[in-house]
mmCIF file of C-alpha atoms in Angstrom:
data_model
loop_
_atom_site.group_PDB
_atom_site.id
_atom_site.type_symbol
_atom_site.label_atom_id
_atom_site.label_comp_id
_atom_site.label_asym_id
_atom_site.label_seq_id
_atom_site.Cartn_x
_atom_site.Cartn_y
_atom_site.Cartn_z
ATOM 1 C CA MET A 1 -183.066 -116.415 111.161
ATOM 2 C CA LYS A 2 -181.153 -113.966 113.359
ATOM 3 C CA SER A 3 -177.921 -115.875 112.754
ATOM 4 C CA HIS A 4 -178.399 -115.581 108.992
ATOM 5 C CA LYS A 5 -178.825 -111.788 109.181
ATOM 6 C CA THR A 6 -175.718 -111.533 111.321
ATOM 7 C CA GLN A 7 -173.729 -113.388 108.694
ATOM 8 C CA LEU A 8 -175.039 -111.093 105.943
ATOM 9 C CA LEU A 9 -173.828 -108.078 107.900
ATOM 10 C CA PHE A 10 -170.539 -109.747 108.781
ATOM 11 C CA TYR A 11 -169.353 -110.497 105.226
ATOM 12 C CA PRO A 12 -169.420 -106.864 103.945
ATOM 13 C CA THR A 13 -167.564 -105.857 107.078
ATOM 14 C CA LEU A 14 -164.861 -108.424 106.325
ATOM 15 C CA ILE A 15 -164.584 -107.101 102.763
ATOM 16 C CA ILE A 16 -164.133 -103.492 103.965
ATOM 17 C CA VAL A 17 -161.532 -104.531 106.533
ATOM 18 C CA ALA A 18 -159.695 -106.544 103.888
ATOM 19 C CA LEU A 19 -159.651 -103.562 101.532
ATOM 20 C CA ILE A 20 -158.264 -101.284 104.246
ATOM 21 C CA ILE A 21 -155.558 -103.776 105.143
ATOM 22 C CA GLY A 22 -154.722 -104.275 101.472
ATOM 23 C CA MET A 23 -154.372 -100.559 100.827
ATOM 24 C CA SER A 24 -152.218 -100.100 103.924
ATOM 25 C CA PHE A 25 -149.988 -102.989 102.845
ATOM 26 C CA LYS A 26 -149.720 -101.525 99.355
ATOM 27 C CA ASN A 27 -148.738 -98.127 100.728
ATOM 28 C CA ALA A 28 -146.173 -99.726 103.023
ATOM 29 C CA LEU A 29 -144.637 -101.568 100.083
ATOM 30 C CA GLY A 30 -144.666 -98.333 98.094
ATOM 31 C CA HIS A 31 -142.532 -96.633 100.725
ATOM 32 C CA LEU A 32 -140.140 -99.589 100.673
ATOM 33 C CA ASN A 33 -139.693 -99.150 96.919
ATOM 34 C CA ARG A 34 -138.760 -95.479 96.992
ATOM 35 C CA ILE A 35 -135.861 -93.366 98.069
ATOM 36 C CA ASP A 36 -136.009 -89.865 99.551
ATOM 37 C CA VAL A 37 -132.966 -87.613 99.226
ATOM 38 C CA THR A 38 -132.194 -83.979 99.997
ATOM 39 C CA GLY A 39 -129.797 -81.909 97.951
ATOM 40 C CA GLY A 40 -128.555 -78.462 98.790
ATOM 41 C CA VAL A 41 -126.456 -75.638 97.438
ATOM 42 C CA THR A 42 -124.877 -72.529 98.945
ATOM 43 C CA GLN A 43 -123.862 -69.442 96.985
ATOM 44 C CA ASP A 44 -122.025 -66.303 98.110
ATOM 45 C CA PHE A 45 -122.849 -63.022 96.392
ATOM 46 C CA THR A 46 -122.296 -59.299 96.804
ATOM 47 C CA SER A 47 -125.138 -56.798 96.840
ATOM 48 C CA ASP A 48 -125.266 -54.303 93.979
ATOM 49 C CA ILE A 49 -127.970 -51.986 95.348
ATOM 50 C CA ILE A 50 -127.744 -49.813 98.448
ATOM 51 C CA VAL A 51 -130.552 -47.965 100.212
ATOM 52 C CA ALA A 52 -129.382 -45.225 102.569
ATOM 53 C CA GLU A 53 -131.668 -43.063 104.702
ATOM 54 C CA ALA A 54 -131.125 -40.039 106.924
ATOM 55 C CA THR A 55 -133.246 -37.545 108.824
ATOM 56 C CA PHE A 56 -132.519 -33.858 109.260
ATOM 57 C CA LYS A 57 -134.417 -31.476 111.540
ATOM 58 C CA THR A 58 -134.593 -28.000 112.961
ATOM 59 C CA LYS A 59 -136.496 -26.230 115.727
ATOM 60 C CA ASN A 60 -137.644 -22.625 116.055
ATOM 61 C CA ILE A 61 -140.228 -20.688 117.993
ATOM 62 C CA GLU A 62 -141.502 -19.297 114.691
ATOM 63 C CA LEU A 63 -142.860 -21.778 112.166
ATOM 64 C CA LYS A 64 -141.830 -19.731 109.136
ATOM 65 C CA ASP A 65 -138.262 -19.461 110.429
ATOM 66 C CA ALA A 66 -138.094 -23.199 111.105
ATOM 67 C CA TYR A 67 -139.398 -23.928 107.618
ATOM 68 C CA LYS A 68 -136.890 -21.512 106.057
ATOM 69 C CA LYS A 69 -134.007 -23.214 107.894
ATOM 70 C CA LEU A 70 -135.176 -26.686 106.831
ATOM 71 C CA GLU A 71 -135.525 -25.518 103.241
ATOM 72 C CA ASN A 72 -131.977 -24.171 103.296
ATOM 73 C CA ASP A 73 -130.700 -27.443 104.817
ATOM 74 C CA ARG A 74 -132.421 -29.411 102.067
ATOM 75 C CA LYS A 75 -130.693 -27.287 99.417
ATOM 76 C CA LEU A 76 -127.283 -27.795 101.061
ATOM 77 C CA ILE A 77 -127.873 -31.568 101.125
ATOM 78 C CA SER A 78 -128.914 -31.559 97.454
ATOM 79 C CA ASP A 79 -125.807 -29.543 96.526
ATOM 80 C CA TYR A 80 -123.631 -31.946 98.512
ATOM 81 C CA LEU A 81 -125.056 -34.953 96.652
ATOM 82 C CA ASP A 82 -124.739 -33.180 93.307
ATOM 83 C CA ASP A 83 -121.103 -32.313 94.031
ATOM 84 C CA ASN A 84 -120.518 -36.033 94.656
ATOM 85 C CA ASN A 85 -122.189 -37.021 91.364
ATOM 86 C CA VAL A 86 -125.230 -38.659 92.944
ATOM 87 C CA PRO A 87 -128.127 -38.436 90.433
ATOM 88 C CA MET A 88 -131.167 -36.720 91.920
ATOM 89 C CA ASP A 89 -133.294 -39.453 90.307
ATOM 90 C CA ASP A 90 -131.883 -41.741 93.002
ATOM 91 C CA VAL A 91 -132.904 -39.337 95.782
ATOM 92 C CA VAL A 92 -136.293 -38.938 97.448
ATOM 93 C CA PHE A 93 -137.142 -36.300 100.072
ATOM 94 C CA SER A 94 -140.120 -37.129 102.269
ATOM 95 C CA SER A 95 -142.837 -34.685 103.229
ATOM 96 C CA ILE A 96 -142.098 -32.384 106.159
ATOM 97 C CA ASN A 97 -143.204 -33.518 109.602
ATOM 98 C CA ILE A 98 -144.227 -30.672 111.941
ATOM 99 C CA GLN A 99 -144.564 -31.062 115.702
ATOM 100 C CA LYS A 100 -145.404 -28.540 118.393
ATOM 101 C CA LYS A 101 -143.018 -29.004 121.299
ATOM 102 C CA TYR A 102 -143.635 -28.133 124.922
ATOM 103 C CA GLU A 103 -141.454 -28.013 128.022
ATOM 104 C CA TYR A 104 -142.488 -28.724 131.592
ATOM 105 C CA LYS A 105 -141.944 -25.837 133.987
ATOM 106 C CA TRP A 106 -142.906 -24.942 137.566
ATOM 107 C CA ASP A 107 -144.305 -21.675 138.817
ATOM 108 C CA ASP A 108 -143.495 -19.971 142.129
ATOM 109 C CA ASP A 109 -146.102 -22.122 143.905
ATOM 110 C CA GLY A 110 -144.486 -25.361 142.683
ATOM 111 C CA THR A 111 -147.249 -26.121 140.190
ATOM 112 C CA LYS A 112 -146.075 -27.848 137.018
ATOM 113 C CA TYR A 113 -147.279 -26.530 133.671
ATOM 114 C CA GLU A 114 -146.431 -26.853 129.973
ATOM 115 C CA GLU A 115 -144.963 -24.035 127.965
ATOM 116 C CA PHE A 116 -144.706 -23.968 124.187
ATOM 117 C CA SER A 117 -141.024 -24.171 123.207
ATOM 118 C CA GLY A 118 -141.223 -24.069 119.414
ATOM 119 C CA TYR A 119 -141.912 -25.971 116.213
ATOM 120 C CA LEU A 120 -139.854 -29.066 115.435
ATOM 121 C CA LEU A 121 -139.619 -29.782 111.719
ATOM 122 C CA LYS A 122 -138.231 -33.064 110.372
ATOM 123 C CA GLN A 123 -137.604 -34.370 106.901
ATOM 124 C CA SER A 124 -136.152 -37.657 105.664
ATOM 125 C CA ILE A 125 -134.010 -38.378 102.651
ATOM 126 C CA LYS A 126 -133.738 -41.757 100.943
ATOM 127 C CA ILE A 127 -131.099 -42.719 98.386
ATOM 128 C CA GLU A 128 -131.442 -45.915 96.344
ATOM 129 C CA SER A 129 -128.441 -46.461 94.129
ATOM 130 C CA ASN A 130 -126.198 -49.004 92.440
ATOM 131 C CA GLN A 131 -123.154 -46.921 93.393
ATOM 132 C CA VAL A 132 -122.711 -48.970 96.532
ATOM 133 C CA LEU A 133 -119.206 -47.902 97.533
ATOM 134 C CA LYS A 134 -119.873 -44.213 96.915
ATOM 135 C CA ILE A 135 -123.129 -44.092 98.917
ATOM 136 C CA GLU A 136 -121.465 -46.058 101.714
ATOM 137 C CA GLY A 137 -118.782 -43.406 101.911
ATOM 138 C CA LEU A 138 -121.267 -40.528 101.857
ATOM 139 C CA SER A 139 -123.391 -42.075 104.608
ATOM 140 C CA ARG A 140 -120.309 -42.307 106.815
ATOM 141 C CA ASP A 141 -119.025 -38.847 105.899
ATOM 142 C CA ILE A 142 -121.974 -37.105 107.524
ATOM 143 C CA THR A 143 -119.756 -34.720 109.487
ATOM 144 C CA THR A 144 -119.357 -32.714 106.282
ATOM 145 C CA LEU A 145 -123.013 -31.705 106.523
ATOM 146 C CA ILE A 146 -122.967 -31.286 110.297
ATOM 147 C CA ASP A 147 -120.116 -28.789 109.898
ATOM 148 C CA GLN A 148 -122.460 -26.749 107.721
ATOM 149 C CA GLY A 149 -124.915 -26.428 110.580
ATOM 150 C CA ILE A 150 -127.283 -29.205 109.522
ATOM 151 C CA GLU A 151 -128.680 -31.392 112.291
ATOM 152 C CA ILE A 152 -128.727 -34.694 110.438
ATOM 153 C CA GLN A 153 -128.588 -38.326 111.480
ATOM 154 C CA SER A 154 -128.070 -41.270 109.136
ATOM 155 C CA LYS A 155 -129.261 -44.857 109.525
ATOM 156 C CA ALA A 156 -127.385 -48.036 108.722
ATOM 157 C CA PRO A 157 -127.819 -48.733 104.994
ATOM 158 C CA TYR A 158 -129.712 -51.688 103.520
ATOM 159 C CA TYR A 159 -128.282 -53.864 100.763
ATOM 160 C CA PHE A 160 -130.091 -55.723 97.974
ATOM 161 C CA TYR A 161 -129.264 -57.717 94.848
ATOM 162 C CA SER A 162 -130.802 -56.886 91.467
ATOM 163 C CA LYS A 163 -130.292 -60.398 90.025
ATOM 164 C CA LEU A 164 -131.788 -62.308 92.955
ATOM 165 C CA ALA A 165 -134.527 -63.932 90.825
ATOM 166 C CA ASP A 166 -131.943 -65.374 88.407
ATOM 167 C CA LEU A 167 -129.782 -66.510 91.319
ATOM 168 C CA LYS A 168 -132.721 -68.412 92.820
ATOM 169 C CA ILE A 169 -133.428 -70.229 89.559
ATOM 170 C CA ASP A 170 -129.786 -71.268 89.142
ATOM 171 C CA MET A 171 -129.535 -72.435 92.752
ATOM 172 C CA ILE A 172 -132.748 -74.475 92.578
ATOM 173 C CA ALA A 173 -131.406 -76.220 89.468
ATOM 174 C CA ALA A 174 -128.083 -76.905 91.210
ATOM 175 C CA ALA A 175 -129.788 -78.219 94.364
ATOM 176 C CA THR A 176 -132.002 -80.497 92.257
ATOM 177 C CA LYS A 177 -128.955 -81.867 90.439
ATOM 178 C CA ASP A 178 -127.202 -82.441 93.757
ATOM 179 C CA ALA A 179 -130.191 -84.375 95.138
ATOM 180 C CA SER A 180 -130.476 -86.444 91.947
ATOM 181 C CA GLU A 181 -126.788 -87.398 92.066
ATOM 182 C CA ARG A 182 -127.113 -88.408 95.708
ATOM 183 C CA ALA A 183 -130.086 -90.625 94.880
ATOM 184 C CA MET A 184 -128.178 -92.278 92.037
ATOM 185 C CA GLN A 185 -125.169 -92.958 94.244
ATOM 186 C CA ILE A 186 -127.342 -94.521 96.946
ATOM 187 C CA ALA A 187 -129.167 -96.700 94.406
ATOM 188 C CA ASN A 188 -125.902 -97.867 92.822
ATOM 189 C CA SER A 189 -124.408 -98.654 96.227
ATOM 190 C CA ALA A 190 -127.474 -100.778 96.997
ATOM 191 C CA ASN A 191 -127.187 -102.646 93.660
ATOM 192 C CA SER A 192 -130.486 -101.143 92.554
ATOM 193 C CA SER A 193 -131.589 -98.852 89.760
ATOM 194 C CA LEU A 194 -133.247 -95.480 90.077
ATOM 195 C CA GLY A 195 -136.834 -95.290 88.875
ATOM 196 C CA ASP A 196 -139.055 -92.357 87.973
ATOM 197 C CA LEU A 197 -139.197 -89.160 89.969
ATOM 198 C CA ILE A 198 -142.214 -89.363 92.271
ATOM 199 C CA GLN A 199 -142.075 -86.027 94.042
ATOM 200 C CA ALA A 200 -139.955 -82.872 94.216
ATOM 201 C CA LYS A 201 -140.222 -80.310 96.992
ATOM 202 C CA MET A 202 -138.195 -77.136 97.389
ATOM 203 C CA GLY A 203 -136.992 -76.024 100.800
ATOM 204 C CA VAL A 204 -137.063 -72.444 102.080
ATOM 205 C CA PHE A 205 -134.709 -69.989 100.383
ATOM 206 C CA GLN A 206 -132.426 -68.444 103.011
ATOM 207 C CA ILE A 207 -130.194 -65.347 102.715
ATOM 208 C CA THR A 208 -127.818 -64.628 105.581
ATOM 209 C CA ALA A 209 -124.779 -62.434 106.107
ATOM 210 C CA LYS A 210 -121.619 -64.086 104.786
ATOM 211 C CA ASN A 211 -119.507 -65.881 107.407
ATOM 212 C CA SER A 212 -122.071 -65.155 110.120
ATOM 213 C CA THR A 213 -123.835 -67.277 112.732
ATOM 214 C CA GLU A 214 -127.199 -65.901 111.652
ATOM 215 C CA GLY A 215 -129.880 -68.564 112.015
ATOM 216 C CA TYR A 216 -132.459 -69.795 109.525
ATOM 217 C CA SER A 217 -136.205 -69.354 109.946
ATOM 218 C CA TRP A 218 -139.186 -71.418 108.789
ATOM 219 C CA GLY A 219 -140.442 -68.541 106.669
ATOM 220 C CA GLY A 220 -137.030 -67.832 105.182
ATOM 221 C CA THR A 221 -134.355 -65.411 106.353
ATOM 222 C CA HIS A 222 -133.500 -62.405 104.186
ATOM 223 C CA ASN A 223 -130.596 -60.378 105.526
ATOM 224 C CA LYS A 224 -130.708 -56.732 104.451
ATOM 225 C CA THR A 225 -127.949 -55.177 106.550
ATOM 226 C CA SER A 226 -124.907 -56.972 105.128
ATOM 227 C CA LYS A 227 -123.369 -56.192 101.735
ATOM 228 C CA HIS A 228 -121.805 -59.648 101.419
ATOM 229 C CA LYS A 229 -124.402 -62.396 101.692
ATOM 230 C CA THR A 230 -124.790 -66.167 101.445
ATOM 231 C CA ALA A 231 -127.837 -67.814 99.884
ATOM 232 C CA THR A 232 -128.892 -71.397 100.676
ATOM 233 C CA VAL A 233 -131.643 -73.593 99.279
ATOM 234 C CA THR A 234 -132.507 -77.308 99.469
ATOM 235 C CA MET A 235 -134.481 -79.680 97.237
ATOM 236 C CA ARG A 236 -136.102 -82.895 98.465
ATOM 237 C CA LEU A 237 -136.651 -85.557 95.771
ATOM 238 C CA SER A 238 -138.439 -88.888 95.942
ATOM 239 C CA TYR A 239 -137.605 -91.618 93.391
ATOM 240 C CA GLY A 240 -139.002 -95.038 92.750
ATOM 241 C CA LEU A 241 -136.616 -98.020 92.866
#
């Protein structure tokens, strides 16, 4: 009786094992009847938007005098931009940052103490424009403002591209075509025919400085400091044979 029960339990187990083996064999054959290819495309482009930032500041023992000086500096900067035909719609002045500054000093007994040295006022200016060459020149020609008594410091500009979305679409299409042509060439060389598309997977879109050794990243590199850039994207396709 015990032997009979063991057999009843054994047969379903054999069926399950057979199904698992059959599915594994089917999957293995499926991989043998497919081809995986990767296509890629690279495109150089030039940025058409520039973002330039600078900070100007002043310090005075009297807050009202410091504010008056900063206000005058802001007007001189605005006049300078207007004289160079930079639309004020492209310009944004930040709110004023006010800090109380102190200096360390020592009394006759050698004891260190802090003494109020004045109010430091800072303000930033940001220019976002499609006049790339002009804003580049103005950001470098900062001595013109310094000569007027303005304590100003500019940052390296950032560069962007207004048609990046369209560029991505075109490059994805080109990378897909490249991968498809590679698959067809491989199939023809193997005296086989290309079947239906099984899977398509896009790689990470990368933007680096042109002619640079800048590396790629898993999340996608997006260079902002170079005006001339290179975009790269890959497409991985799987076809049946």
